[in-house]
PDB file of N, CA and C in Angstrom:
ATOM      1  N   MET A1041       5.493 -99.752 -29.124  1.00  0.00           N
ATOM      2  CA  MET A1041       4.217 -98.295 -29.709  1.00  0.00           C
ATOM      3  C   MET A1041       3.377 -98.420 -28.433  1.00  0.00           C
ATOM      4  N   ALA A1042       3.734 -98.983 -27.101  1.00  0.00           N
ATOM      5  CA  ALA A1042       2.822 -99.295 -26.367  1.00  0.00           C
ATOM      6  C   ALA A1042       3.051 -98.106 -24.903  1.00  0.00           C
ATOM      7  N   SER A1043       4.558 -97.974 -25.138  1.00  0.00           N
ATOM      8  CA  SER A1043       5.177 -96.644 -24.236  1.00  0.00           C
ATOM      9  C   SER A1043       4.409 -95.675 -24.730  1.00  0.00           C
ATOM     10  N   PHE A1044       4.345 -95.486 -26.150  1.00  0.00           N
ATOM     11  CA  PHE A1044       4.066 -94.014 -26.806  1.00  0.00           C
ATOM     12  C   PHE A1044       2.385 -93.560 -26.451  1.00  0.00           C
ATOM     13  N   SER A1045       1.708 -95.007 -26.345  1.00  0.00           N
ATOM     14  CA  SER A1045       0.298 -94.878 -25.946  1.00  0.00           C
ATOM     15  C   SER A1045       0.566 -94.689 -24.439  1.00  0.00           C
ATOM     16  N   LYS A1046       0.670 -95.503 -24.082  1.00  0.00           N
ATOM     17  CA  LYS A1046       1.100 -94.905 -22.410  1.00  0.00           C
ATOM     18  C   LYS A1046       1.073 -93.140 -22.719  1.00  0.00           C
ATOM     19  N   PHE A1047       2.136 -92.897 -22.823  1.00  0.00           N
ATOM     20  CA  PHE A1047       2.889 -91.399 -22.937  1.00  0.00           C
ATOM     21  C   PHE A1047       1.715 -90.732 -23.439  1.00  0.00           C
ATOM     22  N   ARG A1048       1.273 -91.125 -24.214  1.00  0.00           N
ATOM     23  CA  ARG A1048       0.128 -89.905 -25.228  1.00  0.00           C
ATOM     24  C   ARG A1048      -1.572 -89.776 -23.432  1.00  0.00           C
ATOM     25  N   ASP A1049      -1.612 -90.925 -23.464  1.00  0.00           N
ATOM     26  CA  ASP A1049      -2.587 -91.157 -22.255  1.00  0.00           C
ATOM     27  C   ASP A1049      -2.083 -90.511 -20.911  1.00  0.00           C
ATOM     28  N   ASP A1050      -0.946 -90.473 -20.342  1.00  0.00           N
ATOM     29  CA  ASP A1050      -0.883 -90.327 -19.339  1.00  0.00           C
ATOM     30  C   ASP A1050      -0.420 -87.889 -19.781  1.00  0.00           C
ATOM     31  N   LEU A1051      -0.135 -87.941 -20.585  1.00  0.00           N
ATOM     32  CA  LEU A1051      -0.157 -86.648 -21.070  1.00  0.00           C
ATOM     33  C   LEU A1051      -1.644 -85.905 -21.611  1.00  0.00           C
ATOM     34  N   GLU A1052      -2.276 -86.511 -22.061  1.00  0.00           N
ATOM     35  CA  GLU A1052      -4.161 -86.616 -21.891  1.00  0.00           C
ATOM     36  C   GLU A1052      -4.635 -85.772 -20.292  1.00  0.00           C
ATOM     37  N   SER A1053      -4.105 -87.102 -19.614  1.00  0.00           N
ATOM     38  CA  SER A1053      -4.695 -86.955 -18.351  1.00  0.00           C
ATOM     39  C   SER A1053      -3.963 -86.130 -17.837  1.00  0.00           C
ATOM     40  N   ASP A1054      -2.624 -85.415 -18.158  1.00  0.00           N
ATOM     41  CA  ASP A1054      -2.084 -84.660 -17.487  1.00  0.00           C
ATOM     42  C   ASP A1054      -2.918 -82.936 -17.860  1.00  0.00           C
ATOM     43  N   VAL A1055      -2.859 -82.762 -18.985  1.00  0.00           N
ATOM     44  CA  VAL A1055      -3.337 -81.962 -19.618  1.00  0.00           C
ATOM     45  C   VAL A1055      -5.281 -81.779 -19.412  1.00  0.00           C
ATOM     46  N   GLY A1056      -5.776 -82.695 -18.891  1.00  0.00           N
ATOM     47  CA  GLY A1056      -7.104 -82.332 -18.497  1.00  0.00           C
ATOM     48  C   GLY A1056      -7.240 -81.804 -17.022  1.00  0.00           C
ATOM     49  N   ASP A1057      -6.150 -82.861 -16.277  1.00  0.00           N
ATOM     50  CA  ASP A1057      -6.297 -82.278 -14.470  1.00  0.00           C
ATOM     51  C   ASP A1057      -5.980 -80.753 -14.677  1.00  0.00           C
ATOM     52  N   GLN A1058      -4.994 -80.316 -15.381  1.00  0.00           N
ATOM     53  CA  GLN A1058      -4.340 -79.249 -15.760  1.00  0.00           C
ATOM     54  C   GLN A1058      -5.584 -78.137 -15.797  1.00  0.00           C
ATOM     55  N   LEU A1059      -6.382 -78.331 -17.163  1.00  0.00           N
ATOM     56  CA  LEU A1059      -7.390 -78.198 -17.377  1.00  0.00           C
ATOM     57  C   LEU A1059      -8.964 -77.789 -16.468  1.00  0.00           C
ATOM     58  N   ALA A1060      -9.287 -78.644 -15.885  1.00  0.00           N
ATOM     59  CA  ALA A1060      -9.819 -78.744 -14.788  1.00  0.00           C
ATOM     60  C   ALA A1060      -9.758 -78.155 -13.595  1.00  0.00           C
ATOM     61  N   SER A1061      -8.345 -77.827 -13.131  1.00  0.00           N
ATOM     62  CA  SER A1061      -7.918 -77.175 -12.279  1.00  0.00           C
ATOM     63  C   SER A1061      -8.111 -76.008 -12.738  1.00  0.00           C
ATOM     64  N   LEU A1062      -7.690 -75.207 -14.103  1.00  0.00           N
ATOM     65  CA  LEU A1062      -7.721 -73.970 -14.221  1.00  0.00           C
ATOM     66  C   LEU A1062      -8.972 -73.499 -14.590  1.00  0.00           C
ATOM     67  N   GLN A1063     -10.276 -74.009 -14.471  1.00  0.00           N
ATOM     68  CA  GLN A1063     -10.982 -74.011 -14.581  1.00  0.00           C
ATOM     69  C   GLN A1063     -12.321 -73.777 -13.342  1.00  0.00           C
ATOM     70  N   LYS A1064     -11.631 -74.418 -12.335  1.00  0.00           N
ATOM     71  CA  LYS A1064     -11.490 -74.119 -10.636  1.00  0.00           C
ATOM     72  C   LYS A1064     -10.981 -72.952 -10.309  1.00  0.00           C
ATOM     73  N   GLU A1065      -9.785 -72.546 -10.597  1.00  0.00           N
ATOM     74  CA  GLU A1065      -9.482 -71.189 -10.074  1.00  0.00           C
ATOM     75  C   GLU A1065      -9.879 -69.823 -11.003  1.00  0.00           C
ATOM     76  N   VAL A1066     -10.834 -70.120 -12.300  1.00  0.00           N
ATOM     77  CA  VAL A1066     -11.382 -69.019 -12.917  1.00  0.00           C
ATOM     78  C   VAL A1066     -12.895 -68.442 -12.508  1.00  0.00           C
ATOM     79  N   ALA A1067     -13.478 -70.042 -11.851  1.00  0.00           N
ATOM     80  CA  ALA A1067     -14.563 -70.011 -11.344  1.00  0.00           C
ATOM     81  C   ALA A1067     -14.513 -69.291 -10.181  1.00  0.00           C
ATOM     82  N   VAL A1068     -13.353 -69.269  -9.075  1.00  0.00           N
ATOM     83  CA  VAL A1068     -12.897 -68.890  -7.928  1.00  0.00           C
ATOM     84  C   VAL A1068     -12.671 -67.683  -8.177  1.00  0.00           C
ATOM     85  N   LEU A1069     -11.855 -67.188  -8.979  1.00  0.00           N
ATOM     86  CA  LEU A1069     -11.437 -65.173  -9.231  1.00  0.00           C
ATOM     87  C   LEU A1069     -12.917 -65.246  -9.888  1.00  0.00           C
ATOM     88  N   ARG A1070     -13.813 -65.208 -10.784  1.00  0.00           N
ATOM     89  CA  ARG A1070     -15.689 -64.705 -10.909  1.00  0.00           C
ATOM     90  C   ARG A1070     -15.831 -64.490  -9.704  1.00  0.00           C
ATOM     91  N   LYS A1071     -15.745 -65.222  -9.131  1.00  0.00           N
ATOM     92  CA  LYS A1071     -16.850 -64.767  -7.987  1.00  0.00           C
ATOM     93  C   LYS A1071     -16.243 -64.270  -6.886  1.00  0.00           C
ATOM     94  N   GLN A1072     -14.884 -64.111  -7.095  1.00  0.00           N
ATOM     95  CA  GLN A1072     -14.270 -63.118  -6.244  1.00  0.00           C
ATOM     96  C   GLN A1072     -14.477 -61.333  -6.626  1.00  0.00           C
ATOM     97  N   VAL A1073     -14.360 -61.855  -7.696  1.00  0.00           N
ATOM     98  CA  VAL A1073     -14.484 -60.062  -8.799  1.00  0.00           C
ATOM     99  C   VAL A1073     -16.307 -59.942  -8.792  1.00  0.00           C
ATOM    100  N   LYS A1074     -16.958 -60.362  -8.546  1.00  0.00           N
ATOM    101  CA  LYS A1074     -18.165 -60.552  -8.492  1.00  0.00           C
ATOM    102  C   LYS A1074     -18.190 -59.664  -7.542  1.00  0.00           C
ATOM    103  N   LYS A1075     -17.711 -60.257  -6.294  1.00  0.00           N
ATOM    104  CA  LYS A1075     -18.373 -59.484  -5.015  1.00  0.00           C
ATOM    105  C   LYS A1075     -16.885 -58.313  -4.382  1.00  0.00           C
ATOM    106  N   GLN A1076     -15.983 -58.651  -5.284  1.00  0.00           N
ATOM    107  CA  GLN A1076     -15.366 -56.710  -5.133  1.00  0.00           C
ATOM    108  C   GLN A1076     -16.476 -55.447  -5.400  1.00  0.00           C
ATOM    109  N   SER A1077     -17.186 -56.358  -7.509  1.00  0.00           N
ATOM    110  CA  SER A1077     -17.135 -55.301  -8.036  1.00  0.00           C
ATOM    111  C   SER A1077     -18.741 -54.158  -7.548  1.00  0.00           C
ATOM    112  N   SER A1078     -19.355 -55.844  -6.960  1.00  0.00           N
ATOM    113  CA  SER A1078     -20.101 -56.032  -5.467  1.00  0.00           C
ATOM    114  C   SER A1078     -20.329 -54.460  -4.606  1.00  0.00           C
ATOM    115  N   GLN A1079     -19.174 -54.715  -3.801  1.00  0.00           N
ATOM    116  CA  GLN A1079     -18.519 -53.702  -2.720  1.00  0.00           C
ATOM    117  C   GLN A1079     -18.230 -52.578  -3.433  1.00  0.00           C
ATOM    118  N   VAL A1080     -17.440 -52.394  -4.129  1.00  0.00           N
ATOM    119  CA  VAL A1080     -16.841 -50.885  -4.906  1.00  0.00           C
ATOM    120  C   VAL A1080     -18.509 -50.440  -5.659  1.00  0.00           C
ATOM    121  N   TYR A1081     -19.243 -50.554  -5.906  1.00  0.00           N
ATOM    122  CA  TYR A1081     -20.967 -50.217  -6.503  1.00  0.00           C
ATOM    123  C   TYR A1081     -21.111 -49.608  -5.312  1.00  0.00           C
ATOM    124  N   ASP A1082     -21.482 -50.434  -4.352  1.00  0.00           N
ATOM    125  CA  ASP A1082     -21.810 -49.984  -2.809  1.00  0.00           C
ATOM    126  C   ASP A1082     -21.416 -48.988  -2.315  1.00  0.00           C
ATOM    127  N   ASP A1083     -19.982 -48.816  -2.287  1.00  0.00           N
ATOM    128  CA  ASP A1083     -18.736 -47.766  -1.604  1.00  0.00           C
ATOM    129  C   ASP A1083     -19.051 -46.737  -2.661  1.00  0.00           C
ATOM    130  N   ALA A1084     -18.984 -46.810  -3.549  1.00  0.00           N
ATOM    131  CA  ALA A1084     -19.382 -45.457  -4.482  1.00  0.00           C
ATOM    132  C   ALA A1084     -21.018 -44.944  -4.833  1.00  0.00           C
ATOM    133  N   SER A1085     -22.201 -46.195  -4.089  1.00  0.00           N
ATOM    134  CA  SER A1085     -23.520 -45.570  -3.998  1.00  0.00           C
ATOM    135  C   SER A1085     -23.359 -44.667  -2.727  1.00  0.00           C
ATOM    136  N   GLU A1086     -22.878 -45.041  -1.760  1.00  0.00           N
ATOM    137  CA  GLU A1086     -23.018 -44.460  -0.969  1.00  0.00           C
ATOM    138  C   GLU A1086     -22.195 -43.198  -0.303  1.00  0.00           C
ATOM    139  N   THR A1087     -21.028 -43.104  -1.044  1.00  0.00           N
ATOM    140  CA  THR A1087     -20.216 -41.654  -1.785  1.00  0.00           C
ATOM    141  C   THR A1087     -20.941 -41.065  -1.709  1.00  0.00           C
ATOM    142  N   ILE A1088     -21.528 -41.381  -3.292  1.00  0.00           N
ATOM    143  CA  ILE A1088     -22.675 -40.332  -4.290  1.00  0.00           C
ATOM    144  C   ILE A1088     -23.424 -39.766  -3.373  1.00  0.00           C
ATOM    145  N   ALA A1089     -24.136 -40.541  -2.424  1.00  0.00           N
ATOM    146  CA  ALA A1089     -25.401 -39.925  -1.766  1.00  0.00           C
ATOM    147  C   ALA A1089     -24.771 -39.225   0.029  1.00  0.00           C
ATOM    148  N   ASP A1090     -23.591 -39.198   0.032  1.00  0.00           N
ATOM    149  CA  ASP A1090     -23.211 -38.562   1.167  1.00  0.00           C
ATOM    150  C   ASP A1090     -22.522 -37.011   0.337  1.00  0.00           C
ATOM    151  N   MET A1091     -22.516 -37.781  -0.554  1.00  0.00           N
ATOM    152  CA  MET A1091     -21.944 -36.474  -1.416  1.00  0.00           C
ATOM    153  C   MET A1091     -23.631 -35.373  -1.704  1.00  0.00           C
ATOM    154  N   ILE A1092     -24.767 -35.867  -2.001  1.00  0.00           N
ATOM    155  CA  ILE A1092     -25.776 -35.138  -2.120  1.00  0.00           C
ATOM    156  C   ILE A1092     -26.212 -34.392  -0.718  1.00  0.00           C
ATOM    157  N   ASP A1093     -26.073 -35.105  -0.059  1.00  0.00           N
ATOM    158  CA  ASP A1093     -27.148 -34.734   0.869  1.00  0.00           C
ATOM    159  C   ASP A1093     -25.713 -33.895   1.415  1.00  0.00           C
ATOM    160  N   SER A1094     -24.282 -33.899   1.553  1.00  0.00           N
ATOM    161  CA  SER A1094     -23.549 -32.633   2.215  1.00  0.00           C
ATOM    162  C   SER A1094     -23.953 -31.637   1.443  1.00  0.00           C
ATOM    163  N   PHE A1095     -23.803 -31.616  -0.150  1.00  0.00           N
ATOM    164  CA  PHE A1095     -24.136 -30.595  -1.089  1.00  0.00           C
ATOM    165  C   PHE A1095     -25.434 -29.747  -1.090  1.00  0.00           C
ATOM    166  N   LEU A1096     -26.344 -30.377   0.030  1.00  0.00           N
ATOM    167  CA  LEU A1096     -28.181 -29.830   0.103  1.00  0.00           C
ATOM    168  C   LEU A1096     -27.459 -29.330   0.978  1.00  0.00           C
ATOM    169  N   THR A1097     -27.466 -29.823   2.123  1.00  0.00           N
ATOM    170  CA  THR A1097     -27.066 -29.270   3.582  1.00  0.00           C
ATOM    171  C   THR A1097     -26.059 -27.779   3.730  1.00  0.00           C
ATOM    172  N   ASN A1098     -25.129 -27.539   2.972  1.00  0.00           N
ATOM    173  CA  ASN A1098     -23.881 -26.446   2.474  1.00  0.00           C
ATOM    174  C   ASN A1098     -24.742 -26.030   1.745  1.00  0.00           C
ATOM    175  N   THR A1099     -25.507 -25.866   0.739  1.00  0.00           N
ATOM    176  CA  THR A1099     -26.213 -24.930  -0.290  1.00  0.00           C
ATOM    177  C   THR A1099     -27.884 -24.400   0.148  1.00  0.00           C
ATOM    178  N   LYS A1100     -28.123 -25.403   1.119  1.00  0.00           N
ATOM    179  CA  LYS A1100     -29.895 -24.592   1.810  1.00  0.00           C
ATOM    180  C   LYS A1100     -30.175 -22.694   2.079  1.00  0.00           C
ATOM    181  N   GLY A1101     -29.201 -22.752   2.480  1.00  0.00           N
ATOM    182  CA  GLY A1101     -29.193 -21.021   2.499  1.00  0.00           C
ATOM    183  C   GLY A1101     -29.002 -20.929   1.234  1.00  0.00           C
ATOM    184  N   ALA A1102     -28.275 -20.864   0.105  1.00  0.00           N
ATOM    185  CA  ALA A1102     -28.460 -19.659  -0.631  1.00  0.00           C
ATOM    186  C   ALA A1102     -29.061 -20.382  -1.744  1.00  0.00           C
ATOM    187  N   ARG A1103     -29.852 -21.567  -1.491  1.00  0.00           N
ATOM    188  CA  ARG A1103     -31.315 -21.913  -2.086  1.00  0.00           C
ATOM    189  C   ARG A1103     -32.368 -20.687  -1.962  1.00  0.00           C
ATOM    190  N   LYS A1104     -32.128 -20.842  -0.440  1.00  0.00           N
ATOM    191  CA  LYS A1104     -33.239 -19.705   0.201  1.00  0.00           C
ATOM    192  C   LYS A1104     -33.238 -18.436  -0.609  1.00  0.00           C
ATOM    193  N   GLU A1105     -32.355 -18.177  -0.293  1.00  0.00           N
ATOM    194  CA  GLU A1105     -31.963 -16.693  -1.392  1.00  0.00           C
ATOM    195  C   GLU A1105     -31.745 -16.805  -2.853  1.00  0.00           C
ATOM    196  N   ILE A1106     -31.991 -17.660  -3.484  1.00  0.00           N
ATOM    197  CA  ILE A1106     -31.952 -17.811  -4.400  1.00  0.00           C
ATOM    198  C   ILE A1106     -33.703 -18.124  -5.217  1.00  0.00           C
ATOM    199  N   TYR A1107     -34.257 -18.314  -4.096  1.00  0.00           N
ATOM    200  CA  TYR A1107     -35.628 -18.873  -4.224  1.00  0.00           C
ATOM    201  C   TYR A1107     -36.741 -16.923  -3.919  1.00  0.00           C
ATOM    202  N   SER A1108     -35.887 -16.944  -2.673  1.00  0.00           N
ATOM    203  CA  SER A1108     -36.520 -15.569  -2.629  1.00  0.00           C
ATOM    204  C   SER A1108     -35.871 -14.301  -3.428  1.00  0.00           C
ATOM    205  N   LYS A1109     -35.194 -14.362  -4.263  1.00  0.00           N
ATOM    206  CA  LYS A1109     -34.400 -13.657  -5.124  1.00  0.00           C
ATOM    207  C   LYS A1109     -36.025 -13.324  -6.865  1.00  0.00           C
ATOM    208  N   ALA A1110     -36.200 -14.598  -6.755  1.00  0.00           N
ATOM    209  CA  ALA A1110     -36.449 -15.626  -8.546  1.00  0.00           C
ATOM    210  C   ALA A1110     -38.067 -14.832  -7.181  1.00  0.00           C
ATOM    211  N   ARG A1111     -39.011 -14.798  -6.529  1.00  0.00           N
ATOM    212  CA  ARG A1111     -40.079 -14.432  -5.931  1.00  0.00           C
ATOM    213  C   ARG A1111     -39.690 -12.969  -6.269  1.00  0.00           C
ATOM    214  N   PHE A1112     -38.924 -12.297  -6.294  1.00  0.00           N
ATOM    215  CA  PHE A1112     -39.249 -10.921  -6.038  1.00  0.00           C
ATOM    216  C   PHE A1112     -39.084 -10.750  -7.634  1.00  0.00           C
ATOM    217  N   VAL A1113     -38.282 -11.222  -8.481  1.00  0.00           N
ATOM    218  CA  VAL A1113     -38.102 -10.870  -9.964  1.00  0.00           C
ATOM    219  C   VAL A1113     -39.136 -11.484 -10.575  1.00  0.00           C
ATOM    220  N   GLU A1114     -39.964 -12.026  -9.590  1.00  0.00           N
ATOM    221  CA  GLU A1114     -41.382 -12.674 -10.350  1.00  0.00           C
ATOM    222  C   GLU A1114     -42.559 -11.731 -10.087  1.00  0.00           C
ATOM    223  N   ASN A1115     -42.182 -10.744  -8.851  1.00  0.00           N
ATOM    224  CA  ASN A1115     -43.453  -9.811  -8.008  1.00  0.00           C
ATOM    225  C   ASN A1115     -43.049  -8.485  -9.103  1.00  0.00           C
ATOM    226  N   THR A1116     -41.762  -8.413  -9.380  1.00  0.00           N
ATOM    227  CA  THR A1116     -41.536  -7.192 -10.132  1.00  0.00           C
ATOM    228  C   THR A1116     -42.292  -7.407 -11.594  1.00  0.00           C
ATOM    229  N   ALA A1117     -42.227  -8.282 -12.424  1.00  0.00           N
ATOM    230  CA  ALA A1117     -42.494  -8.657 -13.975  1.00  0.00           C
ATOM    231  C   ALA A1117     -43.929  -8.652 -13.884  1.00  0.00           C
ATOM    232  N   LYS A1118     -44.483  -8.891 -12.484  1.00  0.00           N
ATOM    233  CA  LYS A1118     -45.914  -8.886 -12.112  1.00  0.00           C
ATOM    234  C   LYS A1118     -46.432  -7.666 -12.694  1.00  0.00           C
ATOM    235  N   GLU A1119     -45.797  -6.254 -12.016  1.00  0.00           N
ATOM    236  CA  GLU A1119     -46.294  -5.518 -11.265  1.00  0.00           C
ATOM    237  C   GLU A1119     -46.113  -4.262 -12.547  1.00  0.00           C
ATOM    238  N   ASN A1120     -44.448  -4.881 -13.315  1.00  0.00           N
ATOM    239  CA  ASN A1120     -44.705  -3.284 -14.212  1.00  0.00           C
ATOM    240  C   ASN A1120     -44.441  -4.551 -15.773  1.00  0.00           C
ATOM    241  N   PRO A1121     -45.354  -4.909 -16.066  1.00  0.00           N
ATOM    242  CA  PRO A1121     -45.688  -5.788 -17.442  1.00  0.00           C
ATOM    243  C   PRO A1121     -45.200  -5.144 -18.309  1.00  0.00           C
ATOM    244  N   VAL A1122     -44.985  -3.712 -18.522  1.00  0.00           N
ATOM    245  CA  VAL A1122     -44.419  -2.992 -19.785  1.00  0.00           C
ATOM    246  C   VAL A1122     -43.067  -2.843 -19.892  1.00  0.00           C
ATOM    247  N   ALA A1123     -42.241  -3.141 -18.456  1.00  0.00           N
ATOM    248  CA  ALA A1123     -40.983  -2.325 -18.813  1.00  0.00           C
ATOM    249  C   ALA A1123     -40.195  -4.110 -18.627  1.00  0.00           C
ATOM    250  N   THR A1124     -41.117  -5.090 -18.188  1.00  0.00           N
ATOM    251  CA  THR A1124     -40.648  -6.290 -18.372  1.00  0.00           C
ATOM    252  C   THR A1124     -40.313  -6.888 -19.659  1.00  0.00           C
ATOM    253  N   THR A1125     -41.509  -6.342 -20.429  1.00  0.00           N
ATOM    254  CA  THR A1125     -41.170  -7.187 -21.835  1.00  0.00           C
ATOM    255  C   THR A1125     -40.690  -5.630 -22.268  1.00  0.00           C
ATOM    256  N   ALA A1126     -40.221  -5.131 -22.490  1.00  0.00           N
ATOM    257  CA  ALA A1126     -39.205  -3.758 -22.735  1.00  0.00           C
ATOM    258  C   ALA A1126     -37.560  -4.273 -22.520  1.00  0.00           C
ATOM    259  N   VAL A1127     -37.245  -4.835 -21.176  1.00  0.00           N
ATOM    260  CA  VAL A1127     -36.377  -5.341 -21.253  1.00  0.00           C
ATOM    261  C   VAL A1127     -36.378  -6.632 -21.279  1.00  0.00           C
ATOM    262  N   GLY A1128     -37.083  -7.531 -21.811  1.00  0.00           N
ATOM    263  CA  GLY A1128     -36.991  -9.292 -22.883  1.00  0.00           C
ATOM    264  C   GLY A1128     -36.494  -8.582 -23.651  1.00  0.00           C
ATOM    265  N   ILE A1129     -37.062  -7.591 -24.855  1.00  0.00           N
ATOM    266  CA  ILE A1129     -37.006  -7.812 -26.062  1.00  0.00           C
ATOM    267  C   ILE A1129     -35.404  -7.101 -26.444  1.00  0.00           C
ATOM    268  N   THR A1130     -35.057  -6.247 -25.259  1.00  0.00           N
ATOM    269  CA  THR A1130     -33.732  -5.573 -25.643  1.00  0.00           C
ATOM    270  C   THR A1130     -32.970  -6.862 -25.419  1.00  0.00           C
ATOM    271  N   ILE A1131     -33.048  -7.455 -24.299  1.00  0.00           N
ATOM    272  CA  ILE A1131     -31.737  -8.801 -24.182  1.00  0.00           C
ATOM    273  C   ILE A1131     -32.140 -10.056 -25.374  1.00  0.00           C
ATOM    274  N   ILE A1132     -33.201  -9.964 -26.020  1.00  0.00           N
ATOM    275  CA  ILE A1132     -33.559 -10.895 -27.479  1.00  0.00           C
ATOM    276  C   ILE A1132     -32.357  -9.852 -28.275  1.00  0.00           C
ATOM    277  N   GLY A1133     -33.017  -8.537 -28.535  1.00  0.00           N
ATOM    278  CA  GLY A1133     -32.504  -8.410 -29.186  1.00  0.00           C
ATOM    279  C   GLY A1133     -30.714  -7.818 -28.956  1.00  0.00           C
ATOM    280  N   LEU A1134     -30.031  -7.517 -28.150  1.00  0.00           N
ATOM    281  CA  LEU A1134     -28.787  -7.942 -27.937  1.00  0.00           C
ATOM    282  C   LEU A1134     -28.219  -9.624 -28.490  1.00  0.00           C
ATOM    283  N   LEU A1135     -29.269 -10.242 -27.884  1.00  0.00           N
ATOM    284  CA  LEU A1135     -28.506 -11.850 -28.674  1.00  0.00           C
ATOM    285  C   LEU A1135     -28.215 -12.358 -29.463  1.00  0.00           C
ATOM    286  N   ILE A1136     -29.106 -11.092 -30.502  1.00  0.00           N
ATOM    287  CA  ILE A1136     -29.187 -11.653 -31.961  1.00  0.00           C
ATOM    288  C   ILE A1136     -28.045 -10.966 -32.221  1.00  0.00           C
ATOM    289  N   ALA A1137     -27.803  -9.859 -31.727  1.00  0.00           N
ATOM    290  CA  ALA A1137     -26.788  -8.843 -32.410  1.00  0.00           C
ATOM    291  C   ALA A1137     -25.149  -9.781 -32.051  1.00  0.00           C
ATOM    292  N   PHE A1138     -25.162 -10.244 -30.886  1.00  0.00           N
ATOM    293  CA  PHE A1138     -23.937 -10.775 -30.384  1.00  0.00           C
ATOM    294  C   PHE A1138     -23.849 -11.766 -31.227  1.00  0.00           C
ATOM    295  N   PHE A1139     -25.110 -12.636 -32.157  1.00  0.00           N
ATOM    296  CA  PHE A1139     -25.120 -14.091 -32.944  1.00  0.00           C
ATOM    297  C   PHE A1139     -23.822 -13.546 -33.963  1.00  0.00           C
ATOM    298  N   PHE A1140     -24.925 -12.792 -35.002  1.00  0.00           N
ATOM    299  CA  PHE A1140     -24.973 -11.817 -35.947  1.00  0.00           C
ATOM    300  C   PHE A1140     -23.552 -11.273 -36.326  1.00  0.00           C
ATOM    301  N   SER A1141     -22.996 -11.045 -35.301  1.00  0.00           N
ATOM    302  CA  SER A1141     -21.398 -10.229 -35.126  1.00  0.00           C
ATOM    303  C   SER A1141     -20.468 -11.149 -35.306  1.00  0.00           C
ATOM    304  N   ARG A1142     -20.761 -12.697 -34.570  1.00  0.00           N
ATOM    305  CA  ARG A1142     -19.737 -13.403 -34.625  1.00  0.00           C
ATOM    306  C   ARG A1142     -19.168 -14.431 -35.644  1.00  0.00           C
ATOM    307  N   ARG A1143     -20.235 -13.980 -36.403  1.00  0.00           N
ATOM    308  CA  ARG A1143     -19.968 -15.042 -38.223  1.00  0.00           C
ATOM    309  C   ARG A1143     -19.251 -13.846 -39.288  1.00  0.00           C
TER     310      ARG A1143
END
């Protein structure tokens, strides 16, 4: 009976040692994953910032043109309020006709 008790104690000790070893490995893996995910987040943030800067730089001329056209439309609408109202009502009527014709 003593040998069975010794075998059980040895087995419990081995399992306990293996469990402790696994817990240490899991802790190391968690640290590695945390570090890598932080690096991935930083890289993604930097890439997105670079893409936004590139987009803004590449569209600078187009944005100026759009703003210029918007100011032209605004000034035209201020100078011709009756025509602007007529165009607006016509567009609204066309949209209403389009939506009701789809049903």
